[in-house]
Short mmCIF file of C-alpha atoms in Angstrom, two decimals:
data_model
loop_
_atom_site.label_atom_id
_atom_site.label_comp_id
_atom_site.label_asym_id
_atom_site.label_seq_id
_atom_site.Cartn_x
_atom_site.Cartn_y
_atom_site.Cartn_z
CA MET A 123 0.00 0.00 0.00
CA LEU A 124 2.90 2.34 0.84
CA SER A 125 4.50 1.64 -2.53
CA LYS A 126 1.25 2.64 -4.26
CA ILE A 127 0.94 5.87 -2.28
CA LYS A 128 4.62 6.86 -2.50
CA PRO A 129 4.61 8.26 -6.08
CA TYR A 130 1.55 10.40 -5.33
CA LEU A 131 3.06 11.50 -2.00
CA ARG A 132 6.10 12.89 -3.81
CA TRP A 133 3.93 14.92 -6.15
CA LEU A 134 1.84 16.11 -3.18
CA ILE A 135 4.94 17.35 -1.35
CA LEU A 136 6.22 19.09 -4.47
CA GLY A 137 2.80 20.64 -5.16
CA VAL A 138 2.35 21.94 -1.61
CA THR A 139 5.83 23.50 -1.48
CA LEU A 140 5.49 25.11 -4.91
CA PHE A 141 2.08 26.48 -3.90
CA PHE A 142 3.63 27.96 -0.74
CA VAL A 143 6.43 29.59 -2.74
CA ALA A 144 4.01 30.91 -5.39
CA TYR A 145 1.72 32.30 -2.66
CA ALA A 146 4.67 34.05 -0.99
CA PHE A 147 5.65 35.68 -4.28
CA LYS A 148 2.07 36.72 -5.02
CA LYS A 149 1.59 38.17 -1.54
CA ASN A 150 4.81 40.21 -1.71
CA TRP A 151 4.91 41.14 -5.41
CA GLN A 152 4.84 44.87 -4.63
CA ALA A 153 7.95 44.54 -2.43
CA ILE A 154 9.66 42.44 -5.11
CA ALA A 155 8.89 45.09 -7.74
CA THR A 156 10.87 47.66 -5.75
CA VAL A 157 14.08 45.59 -5.91
CA ARG A 158 16.56 47.01 -8.43
CA LEU A 159 19.64 45.43 -9.97
CA THR A 160 22.60 47.71 -10.74
CA SER A 161 25.78 47.08 -12.70
CA LYS A 162 27.46 46.30 -9.36
CA SER A 163 24.71 43.79 -8.63
CA PHE A 164 25.38 41.92 -11.87
CA PHE A 165 29.12 41.85 -11.10
CA ILE A 166 28.46 40.32 -7.65
CA LEU A 167 26.03 37.79 -9.18
CA ILE A 168 28.76 36.70 -11.60
CA ILE A 169 31.08 36.15 -8.64
CA ALA A 170 28.30 34.15 -6.94
CA LEU A 171 28.03 32.01 -10.07
CA ILE A 172 31.79 31.37 -10.09
CA VAL A 173 31.78 30.43 -6.39
CA THR A 174 28.83 28.06 -6.94
CA LEU A 175 30.57 26.48 -9.93
CA PHE A 176 33.74 26.03 -7.87
CA ALA A 177 31.63 24.38 -5.14
CA HIS A 178 30.50 21.72 -7.63
CA LEU A 179 34.08 21.18 -8.83
CA TRP A 180 35.16 20.81 -5.21
CA SER A 181 32.35 18.34 -4.54
CA GLY A 182 33.43 16.26 -7.53
CA TRP A 183 36.97 16.18 -6.17
CA VAL A 184 35.70 15.10 -2.74
CA TRP A 185 33.84 12.26 -4.52
CA THR A 186 37.20 10.97 -5.76
CA TRP A 187 38.33 10.78 -2.12
CA ILE A 188 35.35 8.56 -1.32
CA LEU A 189 36.09 6.32 -4.32
CA LYS A 190 39.72 5.94 -3.23
CA GLU A 191 38.56 4.88 0.23
CA PHE A 192 36.93 1.94 -1.56
CA LYS A 193 40.17 1.15 -3.45
CA GLN A 194 38.82 2.61 -6.70
CA ASN A 195 41.91 4.18 -8.25
CA VAL A 196 40.19 6.50 -10.70
CA TYR A 197 41.65 9.43 -12.61
CA ILE A 198 40.54 12.80 -11.26
CA LYS A 199 39.62 14.04 -14.75
CA TRP A 200 37.49 10.97 -15.37
CA ALA A 201 35.71 11.28 -12.03
CA LEU A 202 35.08 15.00 -12.48
CA LYS A 203 33.74 14.36 -15.99
CA ILE A 204 31.25 11.77 -14.72
CA TYR A 205 30.29 13.82 -11.66
CA LEU A 206 29.66 17.11 -13.46
CA ILE A 207 27.74 15.60 -16.37
CA THR A 208 25.51 13.38 -14.24
CA ASN A 209 24.84 16.30 -11.88
CA LEU A 210 22.12 17.54 -14.23
CA ALA A 211 20.21 14.26 -13.87
CA LYS A 212 19.09 15.32 -10.37
CA TYR A 213 16.40 17.41 -12.07
CA PHE A 214 14.84 14.37 -13.70
CA PRO A 215 11.70 12.92 -12.07
CA GLY A 216 12.62 10.73 -9.12
CA ASN A 217 15.74 12.72 -8.24
CA ILE A 218 17.98 9.63 -8.51
CA GLY A 219 19.21 9.85 -12.09
CA HIS A 220 22.58 11.28 -11.08
CA PHE A 221 23.13 8.40 -8.63
CA TYR A 222 22.28 5.83 -11.26
CA GLY A 223 24.66 7.42 -13.78
CA ARG A 224 27.57 7.47 -11.34
CA ILE A 225 26.98 3.92 -10.13
CA ALA A 226 26.87 2.68 -13.73
CA ALA A 227 30.08 4.57 -14.60
CA VAL A 228 32.02 3.29 -11.57
CA HIS A 229 30.76 -0.25 -12.23
CA GLN A 230 31.85 -0.07 -15.87
CA ALA A 231 35.25 1.16 -14.69
CA GLY A 232 35.81 -2.19 -12.97
CA SER A 233 34.16 -1.95 -9.56
CA THR A 234 31.59 -4.39 -8.28
CA ILE A 235 28.05 -3.08 -8.37
CA GLU A 236 27.83 -3.34 -4.57
CA SER A 237 30.93 -1.26 -3.79
CA ALA A 238 30.04 1.17 -6.60
CA SER A 239 26.59 1.69 -5.09
CA ILE A 240 27.85 2.25 -1.55
CA SER A 241 30.66 4.59 -2.63
CA VAL A 242 28.24 6.71 -4.69
CA LEU A 243 25.38 6.75 -2.15
CA LEU A 244 27.76 7.70 0.66
CA GLU A 245 28.32 11.10 -0.96
CA PRO A 246 24.79 12.52 -0.36
CA LEU A 247 24.81 10.91 3.10
CA LEU A 248 28.01 12.81 3.95
CA MET A 249 26.51 15.98 2.44
CA ALA A 250 23.42 15.63 4.62
CA THR A 251 25.61 15.00 7.67
CA ALA A 252 27.65 18.13 6.91
CA ALA A 253 24.59 20.33 6.47
CA LEU A 254 22.92 18.90 9.59
CA PHE A 255 26.11 19.48 11.58
CA ILE A 256 26.23 23.15 10.53
CA ALA A 257 22.52 23.59 11.30
CA ILE A 258 22.80 21.99 14.76
CA VAL A 259 25.89 24.01 15.68
CA SER A 260 24.11 27.16 14.52
CA SER A 261 21.02 26.31 16.54
CA SER A 262 23.11 25.67 19.65
CA PHE A 263 24.43 29.24 19.37
CA GLY A 264 20.91 30.60 18.85
CA LEU A 265 21.55 31.65 15.24
CA ILE A 266 18.45 29.90 13.96
CA GLU A 267 15.49 28.25 15.64
CA ILE A 268 15.01 24.57 14.81
CA ASN A 269 12.23 22.45 16.25
CA ASN A 270 13.10 19.04 17.75
CA LEU A 271 16.79 19.86 18.11
CA GLY A 272 17.28 16.82 20.36
CA LEU A 273 15.82 14.51 17.73
CA GLN A 274 18.04 15.98 15.04
CA LEU A 275 21.06 15.56 17.29
CA LEU A 276 20.18 11.88 17.67
CA ILE A 277 19.85 11.59 13.87
CA LEU A 278 23.30 13.15 13.45
CA ILE A 279 24.82 10.70 15.94
CA ALA A 280 23.07 7.80 14.17
CA ILE A 281 24.46 8.89 10.80
CA LEU A 282 27.97 9.27 12.22
CA CYS A 283 27.67 5.72 13.57
CA LEU A 284 26.29 4.47 10.26
CA ILE A 285 29.35 5.66 8.31
CA HIS A 286 31.74 4.12 10.84
CA PRO A 287 34.11 1.63 9.13
CA ARG A 288 32.93 -1.26 11.33
CA VAL A 289 29.32 -0.76 10.22
CA LEU A 290 30.15 -0.14 6.56
CA ASN A 291 32.50 -3.11 6.39
CA ILE A 292 29.73 -5.43 7.61
CA ALA A 293 27.44 -4.04 4.89
CA LEU A 294 30.16 -4.47 2.27
CA GLN A 295 30.77 -8.06 3.29
CA LYS A 296 27.09 -8.97 3.11
CA LEU A 297 26.50 -7.19 -0.21
CA SER A 298 29.53 -8.61 -2.00
CA LYS A 299 29.64 -12.06 -0.41
CA SER A 300 27.97 -14.03 -3.19
CA LYS A 301 29.48 -12.04 -6.06
CA GLY A 302 32.93 -12.08 -4.50
CA LYS A 303 32.88 -15.87 -4.40
CA GLN A 304 31.80 -16.12 -8.03
CA LEU A 305 34.43 -13.73 -9.37
CA ASN A 306 37.15 -14.43 -6.80
CA LEU A 307 37.33 -10.73 -5.86
CA PRO A 308 39.10 -9.53 -2.70
CA ALA A 309 36.82 -8.11 -0.02
CA ILE A 310 36.79 -4.32 0.13
CA GLN A 311 37.36 -2.98 3.60
CA LEU A 312 37.48 0.57 4.90
CA LYS A 313 40.61 1.15 6.93
CA GLN A 314 39.64 4.43 8.59
CA TYR A 315 36.74 6.74 9.37
CA LEU A 316 35.66 9.02 6.53
CA TRP A 317 36.73 12.20 8.31
CA LEU A 318 38.44 13.78 5.30
CA PRO A 319 35.46 13.34 2.90
CA LEU A 320 33.13 14.59 5.67
CA LEU A 321 35.28 17.69 6.13
CA GLY A 322 35.26 18.14 2.36
CA GLU A 323 31.45 18.06 2.30
CA ILE A 324 31.30 20.63 5.13
CA ILE A 325 33.47 22.92 2.99
CA PHE A 326 31.15 22.22 0.03
CA VAL A 327 28.04 23.30 1.98
CA LEU A 328 29.86 26.42 3.20
CA LEU A 329 30.89 27.26 -0.39
CA ARG A 330 27.27 26.94 -1.52
CA GLY A 331 26.33 29.15 1.41
CA CYS A 332 28.86 31.76 0.27
CA GLY A 333 27.20 31.74 -3.14
CA PHE A 334 23.88 32.41 -1.40
CA LEU A 335 25.41 35.24 0.64
CA LEU A 336 26.85 36.84 -2.48
CA THR A 337 23.46 36.63 -4.18
CA TRP A 338 21.94 38.43 -1.19
CA LEU A 339 24.78 40.97 -1.21
CA ALA A 340 23.98 41.80 -4.83
CA LEU A 341 20.62 43.17 -3.64
CA MET A 342 21.43 44.80 -0.31
CA LYS A 343 24.25 45.27 2.17
CA ILE A 344 24.78 42.56 4.78
CA ASN A 345 25.74 43.47 8.32
CA THR A 346 28.36 41.38 10.07
CA GLU A 347 25.80 40.01 12.55
CA GLN A 348 23.58 38.87 9.66
CA ILE A 349 26.17 36.64 7.98
CA LEU A 350 25.93 33.64 10.32
CA PRO A 351 22.10 33.59 10.51
CA LEU A 352 21.90 33.72 6.70
CA LEU A 353 24.52 30.99 6.32
CA SER A 354 22.87 28.84 8.98
CA SER A 355 19.39 29.18 7.49
CA PHE A 356 20.79 28.34 4.07
CA SER A 357 22.44 25.16 5.39
CA PHE A 358 19.19 23.91 6.93
CA ALA A 359 17.13 24.83 3.85
CA TRP A 360 19.66 23.11 1.58
CA LEU A 361 19.51 20.03 3.82
CA MET A 362 15.72 19.90 3.47
CA GLY A 363 16.03 20.17 -0.29
CA LEU A 364 18.46 17.25 -0.24
CA VAL A 365 16.56 14.80 1.95
CA VAL A 366 12.87 15.52 1.28
CA PRO A 367 11.61 13.22 -1.51
CA GLY A 368 9.72 14.32 -4.58
CA ALA A 369 11.60 17.52 -5.39
CA PRO A 370 14.03 17.26 -8.34
CA GLY A 371 17.18 19.09 -7.30
CA GLY A 372 15.46 20.20 -4.10
CA MET A 373 13.39 22.63 -6.18
CA GLY A 374 10.59 24.09 -4.11
CA ILE A 375 11.69 22.48 -0.84
CA PHE A 376 14.81 24.63 -0.50
CA GLU A 377 12.95 27.81 -1.42
CA ALA A 378 10.03 27.15 0.93
CA THR A 379 12.33 26.34 3.88
CA ALA A 380 14.57 29.36 3.28
CA ILE A 381 11.55 31.67 3.04
CA ALA A 382 10.05 30.25 6.25
CA LEU A 383 13.29 30.53 8.24
CA LEU A 384 14.43 33.96 7.03
CA ASN A 385 10.96 35.50 7.03
CA HIS A 386 10.74 34.48 10.68
CA GLN A 387 13.93 36.49 11.29
CA HIS A 388 12.32 39.60 9.79
CA PHE A 389 14.49 40.00 6.70
CA PRO A 390 12.92 42.20 3.97
CA ALA A 391 10.40 40.08 2.06
CA GLY A 392 11.24 41.56 -1.34
CA ILE A 393 14.97 40.96 -0.92
CA LEU A 394 14.39 37.46 0.48
CA LEU A 395 12.15 36.27 -2.34
CA THR A 396 14.29 37.82 -5.07
CA THR A 397 17.44 36.29 -3.57
CA VAL A 398 15.87 32.84 -3.41
CA ALA A 399 14.75 33.08 -7.05
CA LEU A 400 18.12 34.40 -8.28
CA PHE A 401 20.02 31.76 -6.35
CA ARG A 402 18.00 29.00 -8.01
CA VAL A 403 18.89 30.46 -11.41
CA ILE A 404 22.56 30.71 -10.43
CA SER A 405 22.57 27.12 -9.17
CA ILE A 406 21.14 25.77 -12.45
CA LEU A 407 23.54 27.90 -14.53
CA ALA A 408 26.50 26.67 -12.46
CA GLU A 409 25.45 23.04 -13.00
CA LEU A 410 25.03 23.66 -16.73
CA LEU A 411 28.49 25.24 -16.90
CA GLY A 412 29.87 22.35 -14.87
CA ALA A 413 28.38 19.83 -17.29
CA GLY A 414 29.91 21.82 -20.16
CA LEU A 415 33.32 21.68 -18.49
CA GLY A 416 32.82 17.95 -17.98
CA LEU A 417 32.24 17.47 -21.70
CA LEU A 418 35.49 19.35 -22.43
CA LEU A 419 37.54 17.12 -20.14
CA ASN A 420 39.53 14.48 -21.98
CA GLN A 421 38.32 10.93 -21.49
CA GLU A 422 41.00 8.86 -19.73
CA LYS A 423 40.96 5.09 -19.50
#
């Protein structure tokens, strides 16, 4: 019964969030109409685009660290090519096309389908952990208000335990047991905790947050005391866009969460809504440019 309801539930979530965003824009259209873009604004938006593009390049590089933890000795150019091109598939219905493309590519490169799947699916798990960590730290300092902080702290601890080598090695052994016997493949074991990839994903979320801050800065000045609340709210909104099902690329979920959090902190509605819309455009342009760079990278065997 759940499997029958699930597809409709995704569309319901997407529809509700898009309705909320559309209602917010309709309600505040007069404030949005007063926002003006200057030549300086366009210059800052270009910088925001470059920072966002660099964030995706950085994330692709961090993915190579995860692959190497699973003894997949891939070329950086090859991995970046696959990562940047498949990144666009997140906007396909289901929001799993980019995972499928990466798993297929790593498998074709010589990895078992089990280790390829775990190494690819660990990346969004580490991303979610990084964003949740930033949000929880921010909430503990009173930068943003998050309901059920204790529950989210338990979720963070559970995720940190889940990516522990002892737990992952058990999963790897069970997944590859039958296939390993058939092909006489050595068992893949993690030797250490994934601290470096986790740190890399924290930097990735912060880079995306800097792109959001620059987009905001293109519309109005930001006081020093506003930087951390904006960055914290972005991290939590980005996390919601990553984990909530039914939203390709987090579209609608991220915007609705950011509007709810920042509107609660009494930021100007016109600036808030325009920033959210511009940042979505910048994010898509950065991913398109990244895919273009991926196509230009030489294919290495």
